Amino acid sequence: MFAAEEHAITTKLSAFCAENGLPDPGKIVFLPIPFAGHWGLSTSFFQLAAQNARLVKERTGQPTNVQQHAQEIAEKAAAYLGTPPSFARVEAVRGYLNLYFEPNEFARRVVATVIEAGDSFGSGAPKGQRVMVEFSQPNTHKAFHVGHLRGTIFGDALCRILEFAGYDVVRANYPGDIGLHVIKWLWNYMTRHAGERPMKDITQWMGDVYAEANRRLEENPDLEAEVRALYARWDQRDPEVVALWEETRQWSLDGFEDMYRALGIHFDRYYFNSTAEHPGKQVVNELIEKGIAIDERPTGGAVIVKIDELLGLKKDKYRVMVALRSDNTALYATEDLALAIQKFNDYPDLVKSLYIVDVRQSLHFQQVFKTLEIAGYSIAAKCIHIPYEIVNLPGNVVMSSREGTVVLLELLIGEATARAMEVVREKNPNLDAAQMQSVATAIGLGALKFPMLAREISKVVTFDWETALDFNGQAAPYIQYAHVRCCSILRKAQAEGLAISREPSAFDFPLHPTEIQLIDLISRVPGDVQRAAEEYKTLHITNLAFELASAFTTFYDACPVVKAEANIRAARLQLVAAAKQAMANTLALLGITAPEVM
RNA sequence: GCCCCAAUAGCUCAGGGGAUAGAGCGUUGGCCUCCGGAGCCAAAGACGGCAGUUCGAGUCUGCCUUGGGGCGCCA
């Protein structure tokens, strides 16, 4: 947001270094001054001092105290710079150079920028780079549970962030519509549930039939022969099996669509597991021809790739990838080899192909990408697996659709919304029924999504109802409430005939520290969006959204708006509008609705 | 056995090699006749261990401990 200032200062500092016989500092990193109530840019000279110290030691053999030297450089630099335009003062402290903004001018500028940009405030210029994000990957013929929710919600938020940051994003889904689990389901359906079709809660029922199949096979392992026989019929495209598969698969897909709609998530492109089977086998043949894969089928084995051996590694790292079963049926690896290539055929200009998939598949993706690399596919370098940790139940119980120990998503959304509804009814009984419903949905979904996005993706989330439905503290409802208060002030002002000026306000009064803090945070939105996009971390946005809400609430408590003197009121009304916009935009990046009332 | 991930306050989590390690929950104590108290202010309270790299390590590297995950025909 202060790129022009940073650039000007960088230029002057480079000149300063050249004139003083110091090494060129290169790209100078500016960070906010990390003390509450202080607003400006900060940089340090430790690296420069250390670099110079090494040069001096090479030349003269004399050691230099880096801390002292950094402070000397900072002092000289401060003197050299003087006080640049738009800055209030410059100071050198303990090796740091702190440049304090002239707060009134920057306040005016930040607030005017936000109001001008509106919904696009914080977005980056188009980069002309396309990124594919594959996420969600639900299995048909199984339940959709909270375990899947994390990857789905994270993937959606990441797409929103990447898009806002300036990338062209392809949202891809890859349903597991074939495989052993589907065959087991079909087997159980044919032998126990033929002709059945529930009218509601289809996804849940599909999951029940699958869990039952596993129970039956566990109780009577002899039945596995029937399942294997059915798999063989599928592989030969037996019309009866194919027809049943097509019909029941659609039931699941319809159920998923309902759930995505409820969550506010959409996809641009569907790849299906089943359509990757055949191309996958072709890739495997190619690997055999190239001498990368070893065909052990003649001796009853599978087709394997001994990756560590091919790389000449001493220790087991990539191990052995099974590329094709001994009976010629496809595995996930078979299909993922083909799919990785297919994505670049469909979108040749992809700069990155991201996979948002559960951490337990890390080795699988390393094997697939490494095998493609060995086979000479340069796209392999652009394929990145972003592993997310699983969601556990309290007591470290893993959710498993095979065992049926899952919290179903429909149930969870329903419960979250119902709980939100209860609170809304209590806090704001004057809302009409439709408003209440939409507010409860916004709050319930926000409460659900926020904890999944606010955590490092590599950390396990333990799901419990109490935390997920806790509307207090560091959670989405707190931010939504701050947004509602902004709306409330603006409504009140309007009711009193105090329209917000479209001209930028002067902010020509002493700013309150809470006011400066709020404006400071608002100004960080564009930079944090870029950072979140570069690092694939939704966490940066949840942190910022919460800090914005916290800063606004503190400001709200300390500074009257509507009742302030006319010139202050005009400026603060604009500030409230800007804060509201900043919160709405960051929440939008998280896939969370910012209500006007609640 | 090998590989990957994690460890920060009583609990749940932040922390961009750099200044004074921050929140929320919980606990204790306060708060405005004022724009919505789902709030605000304050107190107490923390970097698993040992080395190393570095001018400087919660952050990087190695080893150890503890917990989780993965490892030829599951997905």
Coordinates of C-alpha atoms in Angstrom, one line a residue, chain A residues 122-538:
Chain A
G122 CA -7.0 -5.5 -1.2
S123 CA -7.0 -7.2 -4.5
G124 CA -3.9 -7.5 -6.6
A125 CA -3.4 -6.6 -10.3
P126 CA -4.0 -9.5 -12.7
K127 CA -0.8 -11.5 -12.9
G128 CA -1.6 -13.3 -16.1
Q129 CA -0.8 -16.6 -14.4
R130 CA -3.1 -19.6 -14.2
V131 CA -3.2 -21.9 -11.2
M132 CA -5.2 -25.1 -10.7
V133 CA -6.4 -26.1 -7.3
E134 CA -7.7 -29.6 -6.9
F135 CA -9.7 -30.0 -3.7
S136 CA -12.5 -31.8 -1.9
Q137 CA -12.3 -35.1 -3.8
P138 CA -15.3 -36.8 -2.2
N139 CA -15.8 -40.5 -2.7
T140 CA -19.1 -41.4 -4.2
H141 CA -20.9 -44.2 -2.4
K142 CA -19.6 -43.0 0.9
A143 CA -20.7 -40.5 3.5
F144 CA -19.5 -36.9 3.4
H145 CA -18.2 -36.1 6.9
V146 CA -16.3 -33.5 8.8
G147 CA -13.0 -35.1 7.9
H148 CA -13.6 -34.0 4.3
L149 CA -14.7 -30.6 5.4
R150 CA -11.3 -29.2 6.2
G151 CA -9.8 -29.8 2.7
T152 CA -13.0 -28.6 1.1
I153 CA -13.3 -25.4 3.1
F154 CA -9.5 -24.7 2.9
G155 CA -9.4 -25.3 -0.8
D156 CA -12.3 -23.0 -1.4
A157 CA -10.7 -20.2 0.7
L158 CA -7.4 -20.7 -1.0
C159 CA -9.0 -20.3 -4.4
R160 CA -10.7 -17.1 -3.3
I161 CA -7.4 -15.7 -2.0
L162 CA -5.4 -16.7 -5.1
E163 CA -8.0 -15.1 -7.3
F164 CA -8.2 -11.9 -5.3
A165 CA -4.4 -11.8 -5.3
G166 CA -4.4 -11.7 -9.1
Y167 CA -4.1 -15.3 -10.3
D168 CA -6.5 -17.0 -12.8
V169 CA -7.7 -19.9 -10.8
V170 CA -9.2 -23.2 -12.0
R171 CA -11.2 -24.9 -9.2
A172 CA -11.0 -28.6 -9.8
N173 CA -12.7 -31.5 -8.1
Y174 CA -11.8 -35.1 -8.4
P175 CA -14.5 -37.4 -7.1
G176 CA -13.5 -41.0 -6.3
D177 CA -16.3 -42.6 -8.3
I178 CA -14.7 -46.0 -8.8
G179 CA -12.4 -48.3 -6.8
L180 CA -12.8 -51.1 -4.3
H181 CA -15.1 -49.1 -2.1
V182 CA -17.6 -48.6 -4.9
I183 CA -17.5 -52.2 -5.8
K184 CA -18.1 -53.2 -2.2
W185 CA -21.1 -50.8 -2.1
L186 CA -22.5 -52.2 -5.3
W187 CA -22.1 -55.7 -4.0
N188 CA -24.0 -54.9 -0.8
Y189 CA -26.7 -53.0 -2.7
M190 CA -27.2 -55.9 -5.2
T191 CA -27.4 -58.5 -2.5
R192 CA -29.3 -56.6 0.2
H193 CA -30.9 -53.5 -1.1
A194 CA -31.8 -54.1 -4.7
G195 CA -34.3 -51.6 -6.0
E196 CA -34.1 -49.3 -3.0
R197 CA -33.8 -45.6 -3.3
P198 CA -34.3 -43.1 -0.4
M199 CA -36.1 -39.9 -1.1
K200 CA -34.0 -37.8 1.3
D201 CA -30.6 -37.8 3.1
I202 CA -29.2 -39.7 0.2
T203 CA -25.5 -39.1 1.0
Q204 CA -26.1 -40.3 4.5
W205 CA -27.9 -43.4 3.3
M206 CA -25.1 -44.1 0.8
G207 CA -22.7 -44.0 3.7
D208 CA -24.8 -46.4 5.7
V209 CA -24.9 -49.0 2.9
Y210 CA -21.1 -48.7 2.6
A211 CA -20.5 -49.2 6.3
E212 CA -22.8 -52.2 6.2
A213 CA -20.8 -53.7 3.4
N214 CA -17.7 -53.5 5.5
R215 CA -19.4 -55.0 8.5
R216 CA -20.7 -58.0 6.4
L217 CA -17.2 -58.6 5.0
E218 CA -15.6 -58.4 8.4
E219 CA -18.1 -60.9 9.9
N220 CA -17.8 -63.2 6.9
P221 CA -14.5 -62.9 5.0
D222 CA -15.5 -65.6 2.6
L223 CA -17.8 -63.1 0.9
E224 CA -14.8 -61.2 -0.4
A225 CA -14.8 -63.7 -3.3
E226 CA -18.1 -62.2 -4.4
V227 CA -16.7 -58.7 -4.3
R228 CA -13.7 -59.7 -6.4
A229 CA -15.9 -61.4 -8.9
L230 CA -18.0 -58.2 -9.1
Y231 CA -14.8 -56.1 -9.6
A232 CA -13.9 -58.4 -12.5
R233 CA -17.4 -57.8 -14.1
W234 CA -16.9 -54.1 -13.7
D235 CA -13.5 -54.3 -15.4
Q236 CA -15.0 -56.1 -18.3
R237 CA -17.8 -53.4 -18.5
D238 CA -20.6 -55.8 -17.7
P239 CA -23.7 -53.7 -18.8
E240 CA -25.7 -54.5 -15.7
V241 CA -22.9 -53.4 -13.4
V242 CA -22.1 -50.3 -15.4
A243 CA -25.7 -49.2 -15.5
L244 CA -26.1 -49.7 -11.8
W245 CA -22.8 -47.9 -11.2
E246 CA -23.9 -44.9 -13.3
E247 CA -27.2 -44.6 -11.6
T248 CA -26.0 -44.8 -8.0
R249 CA -23.0 -42.7 -8.7
Q250 CA -25.3 -39.9 -9.7
W251 CA -27.1 -40.1 -6.4
S252 CA -23.9 -39.3 -4.6
L253 CA -23.0 -36.6 -7.0
D254 CA -26.4 -34.9 -6.6
G255 CA -25.9 -35.1 -2.9
F256 CA -22.5 -33.5 -3.1
E257 CA -23.9 -30.6 -5.2
D258 CA -26.5 -29.9 -2.5
M259 CA -23.7 -29.8 0.1
Y260 CA -21.5 -27.5 -2.0
R261 CA -24.4 -25.2 -2.5
A262 CA -25.1 -25.1 1.2
L263 CA -21.4 -24.3 1.8
G264 CA -21.2 -21.7 -0.9
I265 CA -18.6 -23.6 -2.9
H266 CA -18.4 -24.2 -6.6
F267 CA -16.0 -25.9 -9.1
D268 CA -15.0 -25.0 -12.6
R269 CA -13.9 -28.4 -13.6
Y270 CA -14.7 -32.0 -12.6
Y271 CA -12.2 -34.8 -13.2
F272 CA -13.5 -38.3 -12.5
N273 CA -11.5 -41.1 -11.1
S274 CA -13.2 -43.5 -13.5
T275 CA -12.2 -41.6 -16.6
A276 CA -8.5 -41.7 -15.6
E277 CA -8.4 -45.5 -15.4
H278 CA -7.7 -46.0 -19.1
P279 CA -5.3 -43.2 -19.7
G280 CA -3.5 -44.3 -16.5
K281 CA -2.9 -47.7 -17.9
Q282 CA -1.4 -46.1 -21.1
V283 CA 1.0 -44.1 -18.9
V284 CA 2.0 -47.3 -17.1
N285 CA 2.7 -49.0 -20.5
E286 CA 4.8 -46.0 -21.4
L287 CA 6.7 -46.4 -18.1
I288 CA 7.3 -50.0 -18.9
E289 CA 8.6 -49.3 -22.4
K290 CA 10.9 -46.6 -21.0
G291 CA 12.3 -49.2 -18.6
I292 CA 11.2 -47.2 -15.6
A293 CA 8.4 -49.5 -14.4
I294 CA 9.0 -53.2 -13.9
D295 CA 6.3 -55.6 -15.2
E296 CA 6.1 -58.5 -12.7
R297 CA 2.7 -59.7 -14.0
P298 CA 4.2 -62.6 -15.9
T299 CA 5.3 -64.0 -12.5
G300 CA 2.0 -63.1 -10.8
G301 CA 3.2 -59.8 -9.5
A302 CA 2.2 -56.2 -10.2
V303 CA 3.7 -53.4 -12.2
I304 CA 6.0 -51.5 -9.9
V305 CA 8.4 -48.6 -10.0
K306 CA 11.5 -48.9 -7.7
I307 CA 12.0 -45.2 -7.3
D308 CA 14.8 -45.2 -4.8
E309 CA 16.7 -47.7 -6.9
L310 CA 16.3 -45.5 -10.0
L311 CA 17.5 -42.5 -8.1
G312 CA 20.4 -44.5 -6.6
L313 CA 19.3 -43.6 -3.0
K314 CA 20.8 -45.6 -0.2
K315 CA 18.0 -45.2 2.3
D316 CA 14.3 -45.8 1.7
K317 CA 12.6 -42.6 0.8
Y318 CA 10.3 -42.9 -2.2
R319 CA 10.2 -46.7 -1.8
V320 CA 8.3 -48.7 -4.4
M321 CA 5.2 -47.5 -6.1
V322 CA 2.7 -50.0 -7.3
A323 CA 1.6 -48.6 -10.7
L324 CA -0.9 -51.3 -11.7
R325 CA -2.4 -54.3 -9.9
S326 CA -1.4 -57.8 -10.9
D327 CA -4.9 -58.4 -12.2
N328 CA -4.6 -55.3 -14.5
T329 CA -7.1 -53.2 -12.5
A330 CA -6.1 -49.6 -11.8
L331 CA -5.0 -48.1 -8.5
Y332 CA -5.0 -44.5 -7.4
A333 CA -1.4 -44.2 -8.5
T334 CA -2.4 -45.4 -12.0
E335 CA -5.0 -42.7 -12.3
D336 CA -3.0 -39.9 -10.7
L337 CA -0.2 -40.4 -13.1
A338 CA -2.6 -39.8 -16.0
L339 CA -4.5 -37.0 -14.3
A340 CA -1.4 -34.9 -13.6
I341 CA -0.6 -34.9 -17.3
Q342 CA -4.3 -34.4 -18.3
K343 CA -4.5 -31.2 -16.3
F344 CA -1.6 -29.7 -18.3
N345 CA -3.1 -30.9 -21.6
D346 CA -6.3 -29.1 -20.7
Y347 CA -4.6 -26.0 -19.4
P348 CA -1.1 -25.8 -21.0
D349 CA -0.4 -22.4 -19.3
L350 CA -0.7 -23.6 -15.7
V351 CA 2.1 -22.3 -13.6
K352 CA 1.1 -24.4 -10.6
S353 CA -1.0 -27.5 -10.2
L354 CA -2.0 -27.7 -6.5
Y355 CA -3.4 -30.8 -4.7
I356 CA -5.2 -30.1 -1.5
V357 CA -5.2 -33.7 -0.1
D358 CA -5.0 -35.3 3.3
V359 CA -1.5 -35.7 4.7
R360 CA -1.7 -39.5 4.8
Q361 CA -1.3 -39.4 1.0
S362 CA 2.0 -37.5 1.1
L363 CA 4.1 -40.5 0.1
H364 CA 1.7 -41.3 -2.7
F365 CA 2.0 -37.9 -4.3
Q366 CA 5.8 -37.8 -3.9
Q367 CA 5.9 -41.1 -5.7
V368 CA 3.7 -40.0 -8.5
F369 CA 5.4 -36.7 -9.1
K370 CA 8.9 -38.2 -8.8
T371 CA 8.0 -41.0 -11.2
L372 CA 6.7 -38.4 -13.8
E373 CA 9.9 -36.5 -13.3
I374 CA 12.0 -39.5 -13.9
A375 CA 10.0 -40.2 -17.0
G376 CA 10.9 -36.8 -18.3
Y377 CA 7.7 -34.9 -17.7
S378 CA 8.7 -31.3 -16.8
I379 CA 5.2 -30.6 -15.5
A380 CA 6.2 -32.6 -12.4
A381 CA 8.0 -29.6 -11.0
K382 CA 4.8 -27.6 -11.1
C383 CA 2.7 -30.2 -9.2
I384 CA 2.5 -29.4 -5.5
H385 CA 0.8 -31.4 -2.8
I386 CA -0.5 -29.3 0.0
P387 CA -1.1 -31.8 2.8
Y388 CA -3.7 -31.0 5.4
E389 CA -3.9 -32.7 8.7
I390 CA -6.9 -34.7 9.6
V391 CA -9.8 -33.8 11.9
N392 CA -10.1 -36.0 14.9
L393 CA -12.9 -36.5 17.3
P394 CA -12.2 -35.9 21.0
G395 CA -10.2 -38.8 22.6
N396 CA -8.1 -39.0 19.4
V397 CA -10.7 -41.1 17.6
V398 CA -10.1 -41.0 13.9
M399 CA -13.1 -40.6 11.7
S400 CA -13.6 -43.5 9.4
S401 CA -16.4 -43.9 6.9
R402 CA -15.6 -47.6 6.9
E403 CA -16.4 -47.9 10.6
G404 CA -19.0 -45.3 10.5
T405 CA -17.4 -43.2 13.2
V406 CA -18.1 -39.9 11.5
V407 CA -19.8 -36.6 12.2
L408 CA -21.9 -36.1 9.2
L409 CA -21.7 -32.8 7.5
E410 CA -25.5 -32.4 7.0
L411 CA -25.9 -32.9 10.7
L412 CA -23.2 -30.5 11.6
I413 CA -24.5 -27.7 9.4
G414 CA -27.9 -28.3 10.7
E415 CA -26.8 -28.2 14.3
A416 CA -24.6 -25.1 13.8
T417 CA -27.4 -23.2 12.2
A418 CA -29.9 -24.2 14.8
R419 CA -27.6 -23.1 17.6
A420 CA -27.0 -19.8 15.8
M421 CA -30.7 -19.4 15.4
E422 CA -31.2 -19.8 19.1
V423 CA -28.8 -17.0 19.9
V424 CA -30.1 -14.7 17.3
R425 CA -33.6 -15.1 18.6
E426 CA -32.5 -14.2 22.0
K427 CA -30.3 -11.3 21.1
N428 CA -32.3 -9.8 18.3
P429 CA -36.0 -10.8 18.5
N430 CA -37.1 -8.0 16.3
L431 CA -35.7 -9.5 13.1
D432 CA -38.3 -11.0 10.8
A433 CA -38.2 -14.8 10.1
A434 CA -36.4 -14.6 6.8
Q435 CA -33.7 -12.3 8.2
M436 CA -33.3 -14.5 11.2
Q437 CA -32.8 -17.5 8.9
S438 CA -30.2 -15.9 6.7
V439 CA -28.3 -14.5 9.7
A440 CA -28.3 -17.9 11.5
T441 CA -27.0 -19.5 8.3
A442 CA -24.2 -16.9 8.0
I443 CA -23.2 -17.3 11.6
G444 CA -23.5 -21.0 11.8
L445 CA -21.4 -21.6 8.6
G446 CA -18.9 -18.9 9.7
A447 CA -18.5 -20.6 13.1
L448 CA -17.8 -23.9 11.2
K449 CA -15.4 -22.6 8.6
F450 CA -13.3 -20.2 10.7
P451 CA -11.6 -22.8 13.0
M452 CA -10.6 -24.9 9.9
L453 CA -9.0 -21.9 8.3
A454 CA -7.4 -20.3 11.3
R455 CA -5.1 -23.1 12.1
E456 CA -1.8 -24.1 10.5
I457 CA -2.7 -26.7 7.8
S458 CA -0.1 -29.1 9.2
K459 CA -1.7 -29.3 12.6
V460 CA -4.4 -31.8 13.7
V461 CA -7.8 -30.3 14.5
T462 CA -9.7 -32.0 17.2
F463 CA -13.3 -31.4 16.5
D464 CA -15.8 -30.9 19.3
W465 CA -19.2 -29.3 19.2
E466 CA -18.5 -26.9 22.0
T467 CA -15.5 -25.2 20.2
A468 CA -17.1 -25.3 16.8
L469 CA -20.2 -23.7 18.1
D470 CA -18.6 -21.2 20.4
F471 CA -19.6 -17.8 19.3
N472 CA -17.3 -15.9 21.6
G473 CA -13.7 -14.9 21.4
Q474 CA -11.4 -15.6 18.5
A475 CA -14.0 -16.8 16.1
A476 CA -16.0 -15.7 13.1
P477 CA -19.1 -14.4 15.0
Y478 CA -16.9 -11.8 16.8
I479 CA -15.8 -10.5 13.4
Q480 CA -19.3 -10.6 12.0
Y481 CA -20.5 -8.7 15.1
A482 CA -17.9 -5.9 14.5
H483 CA -19.1 -5.7 10.9
V484 CA -22.7 -5.4 12.1
R485 CA -21.7 -2.6 14.5
C486 CA -20.2 -0.7 11.6
C487 CA -23.4 -1.1 9.7
S488 CA -25.3 0.0 12.7
I489 CA -23.4 3.3 13.0
L490 CA -23.7 4.0 9.4
R491 CA -27.5 3.4 9.5
K492 CA -27.8 5.6 12.5
A493 CA -25.9 8.4 10.8
Q494 CA -28.0 8.1 7.8
A495 CA -31.2 8.2 9.9
E496 CA -30.0 11.5 11.4
G497 CA -29.4 12.9 7.9
L498 CA -25.6 12.6 8.1
A499 CA -24.8 11.1 4.7
I500 CA -21.2 10.0 4.2
S501 CA -19.3 12.4 2.2
R502 CA -18.0 11.1 -1.1
E503 CA -15.1 13.5 -0.9
P504 CA -12.1 12.3 1.1
S505 CA -12.2 13.6 4.6
A506 CA -9.3 15.7 5.8
F507 CA -8.6 13.9 9.1
D508 CA -7.2 17.2 10.2
F509 CA -7.5 16.5 14.0
P510 CA -5.3 14.7 16.4
L511 CA -6.0 11.0 15.8
H512 CA -6.8 8.7 18.7
P513 CA -4.3 5.9 19.1
T514 CA -7.1 3.3 18.6
E515 CA -7.9 5.2 15.4
I516 CA -4.4 4.9 14.1
Q517 CA -4.2 1.3 15.0
L518 CA -7.3 0.6 13.0
I519 CA -6.2 2.5 10.0
D520 CA -2.8 0.7 10.2
L521 CA -4.5 -2.7 10.1
I522 CA -6.7 -1.7 7.2
S523 CA -3.7 -0.7 5.2
R524 CA -2.2 -4.2 5.6
V525 CA -5.0 -5.9 3.7
P526 CA -3.4 -5.8 0.2
G527 CA 0.0 -7.0 1.5
D528 CA -1.4 -9.8 3.6
V529 CA -3.5 -11.0 0.6
Q530 CA -0.4 -11.4 -1.5
R531 CA 1.4 -13.1 1.3
A532 CA -1.4 -15.6 2.0
A533 CA -1.5 -16.4 -1.8
E534 CA 2.3 -16.9 -2.0
E535 CA 2.4 -19.1 1.1
Y536 CA -0.9 -20.9 0.5
K537 CA -2.0 -19.9 4.0
T538 CA -5.5 -18.9 4.8

